[in-house]
CSV table of N, CA and C in Angstrom, one decimal:
chain,number,residue,atom,x,y,z
A,1,UNK,N,-31.2,7.7,133.4
A,1,UNK,CA,-30.9,8.1,132.0
A,1,UNK,C,-30.0,9.4,132.0
A,2,UNK,N,-30.6,10.5,131.8
A,2,UNK,CA,-29.8,11.7,131.8
A,2,UNK,C,-29.1,12.0,130.5
A,3,UNK,N,-28.0,12.7,130.5
A,3,UNK,CA,-27.4,13.3,129.3
A,3,UNK,C,-26.2,12.5,128.8
A,4,UNK,N,-25.9,11.3,129.3
A,4,UNK,CA,-24.8,10.5,128.8
A,4,UNK,C,-25.0,10.2,127.3
A,5,UNK,N,-23.9,10.3,126.5
A,5,UNK,CA,-24.0,10.0,125.1
A,5,UNK,C,-24.5,8.5,124.9
A,6,UNK,N,-25.4,8.3,124.0
A,6,UNK,CA,-25.9,7.0,123.7
A,6,UNK,C,-26.9,6.4,124.7
A,7,UNK,N,-27.2,7.2,125.7
A,7,UNK,CA,-28.1,6.7,126.8
A,7,UNK,C,-29.5,6.7,126.3
A,8,UNK,N,-29.8,7.5,125.3
A,8,UNK,CA,-31.2,7.6,124.9
A,8,UNK,C,-32.1,8.4,125.8
A,9,UNK,N,-31.5,9.0,126.8
A,9,UNK,CA,-32.3,9.7,127.8
A,9,UNK,C,-32.7,11.1,127.3
A,10,UNK,N,-33.5,11.7,128.0
A,10,UNK,CA,-34.1,13.0,127.6
A,10,UNK,C,-33.0,14.1,127.4
A,11,UNK,N,-31.9,14.0,128.1
A,11,UNK,CA,-30.9,15.0,128.0
A,11,UNK,C,-29.9,14.8,126.9
A,12,UNK,N,-30.1,13.7,126.1
A,12,UNK,CA,-29.1,13.4,125.1
A,12,UNK,C,-28.9,14.5,124.1
A,13,UNK,N,-30.0,15.0,123.6
A,13,UNK,CA,-29.9,16.1,122.6
A,13,UNK,C,-29.2,17.3,123.1
A,14,UNK,N,-29.4,17.6,124.4
A,14,UNK,CA,-28.7,18.7,125.0
A,14,UNK,C,-27.2,18.4,125.1
A,15,UNK,N,-26.9,17.2,125.5
A,15,UNK,CA,-25.5,16.8,125.6
A,15,UNK,C,-24.8,17.0,124.3
A,16,UNK,N,-25.4,16.4,123.2
A,16,UNK,CA,-24.8,16.5,121.9
A,16,UNK,C,-24.6,17.9,121.4
A,17,UNK,N,-25.6,18.8,121.7
A,17,UNK,CA,-25.5,20.2,121.3
A,17,UNK,C,-24.4,20.9,122.1
A,18,UNK,N,-24.2,20.6,123.4
A,18,UNK,CA,-23.1,21.2,124.2
A,18,UNK,C,-21.8,20.6,123.7
A,19,UNK,N,-21.7,19.3,123.4
A,19,UNK,CA,-20.5,18.8,122.9
A,19,UNK,C,-20.1,19.4,121.5
A,20,UNK,N,-21.1,19.6,120.7
A,20,UNK,CA,-20.8,20.2,119.3
A,20,UNK,C,-20.4,21.6,119.5
A,21,UNK,N,-21.0,22.4,120.4
A,21,UNK,CA,-20.6,23.8,120.6
A,21,UNK,C,-19.2,23.8,121.2
A,22,UNK,N,-18.9,22.9,122.1
A,22,UNK,CA,-17.5,22.9,122.7
A,22,UNK,C,-16.5,22.6,121.6
A,23,UNK,N,-16.8,21.6,120.7
A,23,UNK,CA,-15.9,21.3,119.7
A,23,UNK,C,-15.7,22.4,118.7
A,24,UNK,N,-16.8,23.1,118.4
A,24,UNK,CA,-16.7,24.3,117.5
A,24,UNK,C,-15.8,25.3,118.0
A,25,UNK,N,-16.0,25.7,119.3
A,25,UNK,CA,-15.1,26.7,120.0
A,25,UNK,C,-13.7,26.2,120.0
A,26,UNK,N,-13.4,25.0,120.3
A,26,UNK,CA,-12.0,24.5,120.3
A,26,UNK,C,-11.4,24.6,118.9
A,27,UNK,N,-12.1,24.3,117.9
A,27,UNK,CA,-11.6,24.4,116.5
A,27,UNK,C,-11.2,25.8,116.2
A,28,UNK,N,-12.1,26.7,116.6
A,28,UNK,CA,-11.8,28.2,116.3
A,28,UNK,C,-10.6,28.6,117.1
A,29,UNK,N,-10.5,28.2,118.4
A,29,UNK,CA,-9.4,28.7,119.2
A,29,UNK,C,-8.1,28.1,118.7
A,30,UNK,N,-8.1,26.9,118.1
A,30,UNK,CA,-6.9,26.3,117.5
A,30,UNK,C,-6.6,26.9,116.1
A,31,UNK,N,-7.4,27.8,115.7
A,31,UNK,CA,-7.1,28.4,114.4
A,31,UNK,C,-7.5,27.5,113.2
A,32,UNK,N,-8.4,26.5,113.4
A,32,UNK,CA,-8.8,25.6,112.3
A,32,UNK,C,-10.2,26.1,111.9
A,33,UNK,N,-10.5,25.8,110.6
A,33,UNK,CA,-11.8,26.0,110.1
A,33,UNK,C,-12.7,24.9,110.7
A,34,UNK,N,-13.8,25.2,111.3
A,34,UNK,CA,-14.7,24.1,111.9
A,34,UNK,C,-15.4,23.4,110.8
A,35,UNK,N,-15.4,23.8,109.6
A,35,UNK,CA,-16.1,23.1,108.5
A,35,UNK,C,-15.1,22.5,107.6
A,36,UNK,N,-15.0,21.2,107.5
A,36,UNK,CA,-14.0,20.5,106.7
A,36,UNK,C,-14.2,20.7,105.2
A,37,UNK,N,-13.1,20.7,104.5
A,37,UNK,CA,-13.2,20.7,103.0
A,37,UNK,C,-14.0,19.5,102.5
A,38,UNK,N,-14.9,19.6,101.7
A,38,UNK,CA,-15.7,18.5,101.1
A,38,UNK,C,-14.9,17.7,100.1
A,39,UNK,N,-15.0,16.4,100.2
A,39,UNK,CA,-14.3,15.6,99.1
A,39,UNK,C,-15.4,15.3,98.1
A,40,UNK,N,-14.9,15.3,96.8
A,40,UNK,CA,-15.9,15.1,95.7
A,40,UNK,C,-15.9,13.7,95.2
A,41,UNK,N,-15.0,12.9,95.5
A,41,UNK,CA,-15.0,11.5,95.0
A,41,UNK,C,-15.9,10.6,95.8
A,42,UNK,N,-16.9,10.0,95.1
A,42,UNK,CA,-17.8,9.1,95.8
A,42,UNK,C,-17.2,7.7,95.8
A,43,UNK,N,-17.3,7.0,96.9
A,43,UNK,CA,-16.9,5.6,97.1
A,43,UNK,C,-18.0,4.9,97.6
A,44,UNK,N,-18.1,3.6,97.2
A,44,UNK,CA,-19.3,2.8,97.6
A,44,UNK,C,-18.8,1.7,98.5
A,45,UNK,N,-19.6,1.5,99.7
A,45,UNK,CA,-19.4,0.4,100.6
A,45,UNK,C,-20.7,-0.4,100.7
A,46,UNK,N,-20.5,-1.7,100.4
A,46,UNK,CA,-21.7,-2.6,100.5
A,46,UNK,C,-21.5,-3.3,101.9
A,47,UNK,N,-22.4,-3.1,102.8
A,47,UNK,CA,-22.2,-3.6,104.1
A,47,UNK,C,-23.2,-4.7,104.5
A,48,UNK,N,-22.8,-5.5,105.5
A,48,UNK,CA,-23.6,-6.6,105.9
A,48,UNK,C,-23.3,-7.9,105.1
A,49,UNK,N,-22.1,-8.0,104.6
A,49,UNK,CA,-21.7,-9.2,103.8
A,49,UNK,C,-21.7,-10.4,104.8
A,50,UNK,N,-22.4,-11.5,104.4
A,50,UNK,CA,-22.4,-12.7,105.3
A,50,UNK,C,-22.0,-14.0,104.5
A,51,UNK,N,-21.8,-13.8,103.2
A,51,UNK,CA,-21.4,-15.0,102.4
A,51,UNK,C,-20.4,-14.6,101.3
A,52,UNK,N,-19.7,-15.6,100.9
A,52,UNK,CA,-18.7,-15.4,99.8
A,52,UNK,C,-19.5,-14.9,98.5
A,53,UNK,N,-20.6,-15.5,98.2
A,53,UNK,CA,-21.3,-15.2,97.0
A,53,UNK,C,-21.8,-13.7,97.0
A,54,UNK,N,-22.2,-13.2,98.2
A,54,UNK,CA,-22.6,-11.8,98.3
A,54,UNK,C,-21.4,-10.9,98.1
A,55,UNK,N,-20.3,-11.3,98.7
A,55,UNK,CA,-19.0,-10.5,98.6
A,55,UNK,C,-18.5,-10.5,97.2
A,56,UNK,N,-18.6,-11.6,96.5
A,56,UNK,CA,-18.1,-11.7,95.1
A,56,UNK,C,-19.0,-10.8,94.2
A,57,UNK,N,-20.3,-10.9,94.4
A,57,UNK,CA,-21.3,-10.1,93.7
A,57,UNK,C,-21.0,-8.6,93.8
A,58,UNK,N,-20.8,-8.2,95.1
A,58,UNK,CA,-20.5,-6.8,95.4
A,58,UNK,C,-19.2,-6.3,94.8
A,59,UNK,N,-18.2,-7.2,94.8
A,59,UNK,CA,-16.9,-6.9,94.3
A,59,UNK,C,-17.0,-6.8,92.8
A,60,UNK,N,-17.6,-7.7,92.1
A,60,UNK,CA,-17.8,-7.7,90.7
A,60,UNK,C,-18.6,-6.5,90.2
A,61,UNK,N,-19.5,-6.0,91.1
A,61,UNK,CA,-20.3,-4.8,90.8
A,61,UNK,C,-19.5,-3.5,90.9
A,62,UNK,N,-18.3,-3.6,91.5
A,62,UNK,CA,-17.4,-2.5,91.6
A,62,UNK,C,-17.4,-1.8,93.0
A,63,UNK,N,-17.9,-2.4,94.0
A,63,UNK,CA,-17.8,-1.8,95.3
A,63,UNK,C,-16.4,-1.5,95.7
A,64,UNK,N,-16.2,-0.4,96.3
A,64,UNK,CA,-14.9,0.0,96.8
A,64,UNK,C,-14.5,-0.6,98.1
A,65,UNK,N,-15.6,-0.9,98.9
A,65,UNK,CA,-15.4,-1.4,100.3
A,65,UNK,C,-16.5,-2.5,100.5
A,66,UNK,N,-16.1,-3.5,101.2
A,66,UNK,CA,-17.1,-4.5,101.7
A,66,UNK,C,-17.1,-4.5,103.2
A,67,UNK,N,-18.3,-4.4,103.8
A,67,UNK,CA,-18.4,-4.3,105.3
A,67,UNK,C,-18.9,-5.6,105.9
A,68,UNK,N,-18.3,-5.9,107.0
A,68,UNK,CA,-18.7,-7.1,107.8
A,68,UNK,C,-19.1,-6.6,109.2
A,69,UNK,N,-20.2,-7.1,109.6
A,69,UNK,CA,-20.8,-6.6,110.9
A,69,UNK,C,-20.3,-7.5,112.1
A,70,UNK,N,-19.6,-7.0,113.0
A,70,UNK,CA,-19.2,-7.7,114.2
A,70,UNK,C,-19.9,-7.3,115.4
A,71,UNK,N,-21.1,-6.9,115.3
A,71,UNK,CA,-22.0,-6.6,116.4
A,71,UNK,C,-23.0,-7.7,116.6
A,72,UNK,N,-22.9,-8.5,117.6
A,72,UNK,CA,-23.6,-9.7,117.8
A,72,UNK,C,-25.1,-9.6,117.8
A,73,UNK,N,-25.6,-8.4,118.1
A,73,UNK,CA,-27.1,-8.2,118.1
A,73,UNK,C,-27.7,-7.9,116.7
A,74,UNK,N,-26.8,-7.7,115.7
A,74,UNK,CA,-27.2,-7.5,114.3
A,74,UNK,C,-27.6,-8.7,113.6
A,75,UNK,N,-28.7,-8.7,112.8
A,75,UNK,CA,-29.1,-9.8,112.0
A,75,UNK,C,-28.0,-10.1,110.9
A,76,UNK,N,-27.1,-9.2,110.6
A,76,UNK,CA,-26.1,-9.4,109.6
A,76,UNK,C,-24.7,-9.8,110.3
A,77,UNK,N,-24.8,-10.1,111.5
A,77,UNK,CA,-23.6,-10.5,112.3
A,77,UNK,C,-22.8,-11.6,111.6
A,78,UNK,N,-21.5,-11.5,111.6
A,78,UNK,CA,-20.7,-12.6,111.0
A,78,UNK,C,-19.5,-12.8,112.0
A,79,UNK,N,-19.0,-14.0,112.1
A,79,UNK,CA,-17.9,-14.3,113.0
A,79,UNK,C,-16.6,-13.9,112.3
A,80,UNK,N,-15.6,-13.5,113.1
A,80,UNK,CA,-14.3,-13.2,112.4
A,80,UNK,C,-13.8,-14.3,111.5
A,81,UNK,N,-13.9,-15.5,112.0
A,81,UNK,CA,-13.4,-16.7,111.2
A,81,UNK,C,-14.1,-16.7,109.8
A,82,UNK,N,-15.5,-16.6,109.8
A,82,UNK,CA,-16.2,-16.6,108.5
A,82,UNK,C,-15.8,-15.4,107.6
A,83,UNK,N,-15.7,-14.3,108.2
A,83,UNK,CA,-15.3,-13.1,107.5
A,83,UNK,C,-13.9,-13.3,106.9
A,84,UNK,N,-13.0,-13.9,107.6
A,84,UNK,CA,-11.7,-14.1,107.2
A,84,UNK,C,-11.6,-15.1,106.0
A,85,UNK,N,-12.5,-16.1,106.0
A,85,UNK,CA,-12.6,-17.0,104.9
A,85,UNK,C,-13.1,-16.3,103.6
A,86,UNK,N,-14.0,-15.4,103.8
A,86,UNK,CA,-14.5,-14.6,102.6
A,86,UNK,C,-13.5,-13.7,102.1
A,87,UNK,N,-12.8,-12.9,103.0
A,87,UNK,CA,-11.8,-12.0,102.5
A,87,UNK,C,-10.7,-12.7,101.9
A,88,UNK,N,-10.2,-13.8,102.4
A,88,UNK,CA,-9.1,-14.5,101.8
A,88,UNK,C,-9.4,-15.0,100.4
A,89,UNK,N,-10.6,-15.6,100.3
A,89,UNK,CA,-11.0,-16.1,99.0
A,89,UNK,C,-11.2,-15.0,98.0
A,90,UNK,N,-11.7,-13.9,98.4
A,90,UNK,CA,-11.9,-12.7,97.4
A,90,UNK,C,-10.5,-12.2,97.0
A,91,UNK,N,-9.6,-12.1,98.0
A,91,UNK,CA,-8.2,-11.6,97.6
A,91,UNK,C,-7.6,-12.6,96.7
A,92,UNK,N,-7.7,-13.9,96.9
A,92,UNK,CA,-7.1,-14.9,96.0
A,92,UNK,C,-7.7,-14.8,94.6
A,93,UNK,N,-9.0,-14.7,94.5
A,93,UNK,CA,-9.6,-14.7,93.2
A,93,UNK,C,-9.4,-13.3,92.5
A,94,UNK,N,-9.4,-12.3,93.2
A,94,UNK,CA,-9.2,-10.9,92.7
A,94,UNK,C,-7.7,-10.8,92.2
A,95,UNK,N,-6.8,-11.4,92.9
A,95,UNK,CA,-5.4,-11.4,92.5
A,95,UNK,C,-5.2,-12.2,91.3
A,96,UNK,N,-5.8,-13.4,91.2
A,96,UNK,CA,-5.7,-14.3,90.1
A,96,UNK,C,-6.4,-13.8,88.8
A,97,UNK,N,-7.3,-12.8,89.0
A,97,UNK,CA,-8.0,-12.4,87.8
A,97,UNK,C,-7.5,-11.0,87.3
A,98,UNK,N,-6.3,-10.7,87.7
A,98,UNK,CA,-5.7,-9.4,87.2
A,98,UNK,C,-5.8,-9.3,85.7
A,99,UNK,N,-5.6,-8.1,85.2
A,99,UNK,CA,-5.8,-7.8,83.7
A,99,UNK,C,-5.0,-8.7,82.8
A,100,UNK,N,-3.8,-9.2,83.2
A,100,UNK,CA,-3.0,-10.0,82.3
A,100,UNK,C,-3.0,-11.5,82.6
A,101,UNK,N,-3.6,-11.9,83.7
A,101,UNK,CA,-3.4,-13.3,84.1
A,101,UNK,C,-4.2,-14.3,83.3
A,102,UNK,N,-5.4,-13.9,82.9
A,102,UNK,CA,-6.3,-14.8,82.1
A,102,UNK,C,-6.6,-16.1,82.9
A,103,UNK,N,-6.4,-16.1,84.2
A,103,UNK,CA,-6.6,-17.3,85.1
A,103,UNK,C,-8.0,-17.5,85.4
A,104,UNK,N,-8.9,-16.5,85.2
A,104,UNK,CA,-10.2,-16.7,85.7
A,104,UNK,C,-11.2,-15.8,84.8
A,105,UNK,N,-12.4,-16.3,84.8
A,105,UNK,CA,-13.4,-15.5,84.0
A,105,UNK,C,-13.9,-14.3,84.9
A,106,UNK,N,-13.7,-14.4,86.2
A,106,UNK,CA,-14.1,-13.4,87.1
A,106,UNK,C,-13.1,-12.3,87.0
A,107,UNK,N,-13.6,-11.0,87.0
A,107,UNK,CA,-12.7,-9.9,86.9
A,107,UNK,C,-13.2,-8.8,87.8
A,108,UNK,N,-12.4,-8.4,88.8
A,108,UNK,CA,-12.7,-7.3,89.6
A,108,UNK,C,-11.5,-6.8,90.4
A,109,UNK,N,-11.5,-5.6,90.8
A,109,UNK,CA,-10.5,-5.1,91.7
A,109,UNK,C,-10.9,-5.5,93.1
A,110,UNK,N,-10.0,-6.0,93.8
A,110,UNK,CA,-10.3,-6.4,95.2
A,110,UNK,C,-10.6,-5.2,96.0
A,111,UNK,N,-11.9,-5.2,96.6
A,111,UNK,CA,-12.2,-4.0,97.4
A,111,UNK,C,-11.5,-4.1,98.8
A,112,UNK,N,-11.6,-3.0,99.5
A,112,UNK,CA,-11.0,-2.9,100.8
A,112,UNK,C,-12.1,-3.5,101.8
A,113,UNK,N,-11.6,-4.1,102.8
A,113,UNK,CA,-12.5,-4.8,103.8
A,113,UNK,C,-12.6,-4.0,105.1
A,114,UNK,N,-13.9,-3.8,105.5
A,114,UNK,CA,-14.2,-3.0,106.7
A,114,UNK,C,-15.0,-3.8,107.7
A,115,UNK,N,-14.5,-3.8,108.9
A,115,UNK,CA,-15.3,-4.4,110.0
A,115,UNK,C,-16.0,-3.3,110.8
A,116,UNK,N,-17.3,-3.6,111.0
A,116,UNK,CA,-18.2,-2.6,111.7
A,116,UNK,C,-18.3,-3.1,113.2
A,117,UNK,N,-17.9,-2.2,114.1
A,117,UNK,CA,-17.9,-2.5,115.5
A,117,UNK,C,-18.7,-1.5,116.3
A,118,UNK,N,-19.3,-2.0,117.4
A,118,UNK,CA,-20.1,-1.1,118.3
A,118,UNK,C,-19.6,-1.3,119.7
A,119,UNK,N,-18.9,-0.3,120.2
A,119,UNK,CA,-18.5,-0.2,121.6
A,119,UNK,C,-17.6,-1.4,122.0
A,120,UNK,N,-16.8,-1.9,121.1
A,120,UNK,CA,-15.8,-2.9,121.4
A,120,UNK,C,-14.5,-2.3,121.9
A,121,UNK,N,-13.8,-3.1,122.6
A,121,UNK,CA,-12.5,-2.7,123.1
A,121,UNK,C,-11.5,-2.7,122.0
A,122,UNK,N,-10.4,-1.9,122.2
A,122,UNK,CA,-9.4,-1.9,121.2
A,122,UNK,C,-8.7,-3.2,120.9
A,123,UNK,N,-8.4,-4.0,122.0
A,123,UNK,CA,-7.8,-5.3,121.7
A,123,UNK,C,-8.8,-6.2,120.9
A,124,UNK,N,-10.1,-6.2,121.1
A,124,UNK,CA,-11.0,-7.0,120.4
A,124,UNK,C,-11.0,-6.5,118.9
A,125,UNK,N,-11.1,-5.2,118.7
A,125,UNK,CA,-11.1,-4.7,117.3
A,125,UNK,C,-9.8,-5.1,116.6
A,126,UNK,N,-8.7,-5.0,117.2
A,126,UNK,CA,-7.4,-5.3,116.6
A,126,UNK,C,-7.3,-6.8,116.2
A,127,UNK,N,-7.7,-7.6,117.2
A,127,UNK,CA,-7.7,-9.1,116.9
A,127,UNK,C,-8.7,-9.5,115.8
A,128,UNK,N,-9.8,-8.9,115.8
A,128,UNK,CA,-10.8,-9.2,114.8
A,128,UNK,C,-10.3,-8.8,113.4
A,129,UNK,N,-9.7,-7.6,113.4
A,129,UNK,CA,-9.1,-7.1,112.1
A,129,UNK,C,-8.1,-8.1,111.6
A,130,UNK,N,-7.2,-8.6,112.5
A,130,UNK,CA,-6.2,-9.6,112.1
A,130,UNK,C,-6.8,-10.9,111.6
A,131,UNK,N,-7.7,-11.4,112.4
A,131,UNK,CA,-8.3,-12.7,112.1
A,131,UNK,C,-9.2,-12.7,110.8
A,132,UNK,N,-9.8,-11.6,110.5
A,132,UNK,CA,-10.7,-11.4,109.4
A,132,UNK,C,-10.1,-10.8,108.2
A,133,UNK,N,-8.8,-10.5,108.3
A,133,UNK,CA,-8.0,-9.9,107.2
A,133,UNK,C,-8.7,-8.5,106.7
A,134,UNK,N,-9.0,-7.7,107.7
A,134,UNK,CA,-9.6,-6.4,107.4
A,134,UNK,C,-8.6,-5.3,107.2
A,135,UNK,N,-9.0,-4.4,106.3
A,135,UNK,CA,-8.2,-3.2,106.1
A,135,UNK,C,-8.5,-2.1,107.1
A,136,UNK,N,-9.8,-1.9,107.4
A,136,UNK,CA,-10.3,-0.8,108.2
A,136,UNK,C,-11.3,-1.3,109.3
A,137,UNK,N,-11.4,-0.5,110.3
A,137,UNK,CA,-12.5,-0.7,111.3
A,137,UNK,C,-13.4,0.6,111.3
A,138,UNK,N,-14.7,0.3,111.2
A,138,UNK,CA,-15.6,1.4,111.3
A,138,UNK,C,-16.3,1.3,112.7
A,139,UNK,N,-16.0,2.4,113.5
A,139,UNK,CA,-16.5,2.4,114.9
A,139,UNK,C,-17.9,3.1,114.9
A,140,UNK,N,-18.9,2.3,115.4
A,140,UNK,CA,-20.3,2.8,115.3
A,140,UNK,C,-20.9,3.1,116.6
A,141,UNK,N,-20.1,3.1,117.7
A,141,UNK,CA,-20.7,3.3,119.0
A,141,UNK,C,-20.2,4.6,119.6
A,142,UNK,N,-19.9,4.6,120.9
A,142,UNK,CA,-19.5,5.8,121.6
A,142,UNK,C,-17.9,5.9,121.8
A,143,UNK,N,-17.2,5.3,120.8
A,143,UNK,CA,-15.7,5.2,120.9
A,143,UNK,C,-15.1,6.6,120.9
A,144,UNK,N,-14.1,6.9,121.7
A,144,UNK,CA,-13.5,8.2,121.7
A,144,UNK,C,-12.5,8.3,120.6
A,145,UNK,N,-12.1,9.6,120.3
A,145,UNK,CA,-11.1,9.8,119.2
A,145,UNK,C,-9.7,9.0,119.5
A,146,UNK,N,-9.4,8.9,120.8
A,146,UNK,CA,-8.2,8.2,121.1
A,146,UNK,C,-8.1,6.7,120.6
A,147,UNK,N,-9.3,6.1,120.5
A,147,UNK,CA,-9.3,4.8,119.9
A,147,UNK,C,-9.0,4.8,118.4
A,148,UNK,N,-9.5,5.8,117.7
A,148,UNK,CA,-9.1,5.9,116.3
A,148,UNK,C,-7.6,6.2,116.2
A,149,UNK,N,-7.1,7.0,117.0
A,149,UNK,CA,-5.6,7.3,117.0
A,149,UNK,C,-4.8,6.0,117.2
A,150,UNK,N,-5.3,5.1,118.0
A,150,UNK,CA,-4.6,3.9,118.3
A,150,UNK,C,-4.6,2.9,117.1
A,151,UNK,N,-5.6,3.1,116.2
A,151,UNK,CA,-5.7,2.3,115.0
A,151,UNK,C,-4.8,2.8,113.9
A,152,UNK,N,-4.1,3.9,114.1
A,152,UNK,CA,-3.1,4.4,113.1
A,152,UNK,C,-3.6,4.5,111.7
A,153,UNK,N,-4.7,5.2,111.5
A,153,UNK,CA,-5.1,5.4,110.1
A,153,UNK,C,-5.9,4.3,109.5
A,154,UNK,N,-6.2,3.2,110.4
A,154,UNK,CA,-7.0,2.1,109.9
A,154,UNK,C,-8.4,2.1,110.4
A,155,UNK,N,-8.9,3.2,111.0
A,155,UNK,CA,-10.2,3.2,111.6
A,155,UNK,C,-10.9,4.5,111.2
A,156,UNK,N,-12.2,4.5,111.2
A,156,UNK,CA,-13.0,5.7,111.0
A,156,UNK,C,-14.3,5.6,111.8
A,157,UNK,N,-14.9,6.7,112.1
A,157,UNK,CA,-16.0,6.8,113.0
A,157,UNK,C,-17.3,7.1,112.2
A,158,UNK,N,-18.3,6.3,112.5
A,158,UNK,CA,-19.6,6.6,112.0
A,158,UNK,C,-20.2,7.7,113.0
A,159,UNK,N,-20.7,8.7,112.4
A,159,UNK,CA,-21.3,9.8,113.1
A,159,UNK,C,-22.8,9.9,113.0
A,160,UNK,N,-23.5,10.4,114.1
A,160,UNK,CA,-24.9,10.5,114.1
A,160,UNK,C,-25.3,11.9,114.5
A,161,UNK,N,-24.9,12.9,113.6
A,161,UNK,CA,-25.2,14.3,114.0
A,161,UNK,C,-26.7,14.6,113.9
A,162,UNK,N,-27.1,15.6,114.7
A,162,UNK,CA,-28.5,16.0,114.7
A,162,UNK,C,-28.8,17.3,114.0
A,163,UNK,N,-27.7,17.9,113.5
A,163,UNK,CA,-27.8,19.1,112.7
A,163,UNK,C,-26.6,19.2,111.8
A,164,UNK,N,-26.7,20.1,110.8
A,164,UNK,CA,-25.6,20.3,109.9
A,164,UNK,C,-24.4,20.9,110.6
A,165,UNK,N,-24.6,21.8,111.6
A,165,UNK,CA,-23.5,22.3,112.3
A,165,UNK,C,-22.8,21.2,113.1
A,166,UNK,N,-23.5,20.3,113.7
A,166,UNK,CA,-23.0,19.2,114.5
A,166,UNK,C,-22.2,18.3,113.6
A,167,UNK,N,-22.7,18.0,112.4
A,167,UNK,CA,-22.0,17.2,111.4
A,167,UNK,C,-20.7,17.8,111.0
A,168,UNK,N,-20.6,19.1,110.8
A,168,UNK,CA,-19.4,19.7,110.4
A,168,UNK,C,-18.4,19.6,111.6
A,169,UNK,N,-18.8,19.8,112.8
A,169,UNK,CA,-18.0,19.8,113.9
A,169,UNK,C,-17.4,18.4,114.2
A,170,UNK,N,-18.3,17.4,114.2
A,170,UNK,CA,-17.9,16.1,114.4
A,170,UNK,C,-16.9,15.6,113.3
A,171,UNK,N,-17.2,15.9,112.1
A,171,UNK,CA,-16.4,15.6,111.0
A,171,UNK,C,-15.0,16.2,111.2
A,172,UNK,N,-14.9,17.4,111.6
A,172,UNK,CA,-13.6,18.1,111.9
A,172,UNK,C,-12.9,17.4,113.0
A,173,UNK,N,-13.6,17.0,114.0
A,173,UNK,CA,-13.0,16.3,115.2
A,173,UNK,C,-12.3,15.0,114.8
A,174,UNK,N,-13.0,14.2,113.9
A,174,UNK,CA,-12.5,12.9,113.6
A,174,UNK,C,-11.7,12.8,112.3
A,175,UNK,N,-11.7,13.9,111.5
A,175,UNK,CA,-11.2,13.8,110.1
A,175,UNK,C,-9.7,13.4,110.0
A,176,UNK,N,-8.9,13.9,110.9
A,176,UNK,CA,-7.5,13.6,110.8
A,176,UNK,C,-7.1,12.3,111.4
A,177,UNK,N,-8.1,11.6,112.0
A,177,UNK,CA,-7.8,10.3,112.6
A,177,UNK,C,-8.1,9.1,111.8
A,178,UNK,N,-8.7,9.3,110.6
A,178,UNK,CA,-9.1,8.1,109.8
A,178,UNK,C,-8.2,7.9,108.6
A,179,UNK,N,-8.6,7.0,107.7
A,179,UNK,CA,-7.8,6.7,106.5
A,179,UNK,C,-7.7,7.9,105.6
């Protein structure tokens, strides 16, 4: 076990604290505030979509984002092909139900589509995003900042801080790499 990130070993808390302290010092040395400015607008993501009906219900309810789980061990796992069928249908219906079209009784703004990935390679993430018609990738494992950089503003990182200070530091570390 030991102190590797995500190893679950006894040293993990110590590793995370050392990493947070190191990031804090680096932010200060670079002349940046280690605490990011807080955003006030709340956006809603409904995650774990596995059917068109669930996606449509969430979109009609006003969700800003719909999440699709591409982690095979999750009970909410969906294949890229099935997710692509859902996103394509929602985009078609949402586009056809615009304010002046009168083409449908369904009315909603098409949400953005997010794929949730855990420790996948960049090529797998990019191919899944293409096949499933995704707008963003949410990285939920131990992916490095360089992976977010490679996604060119189409990815963001799920963080698991153990303190407010660690949350501020990790948010600062990843803030400029996401959408």
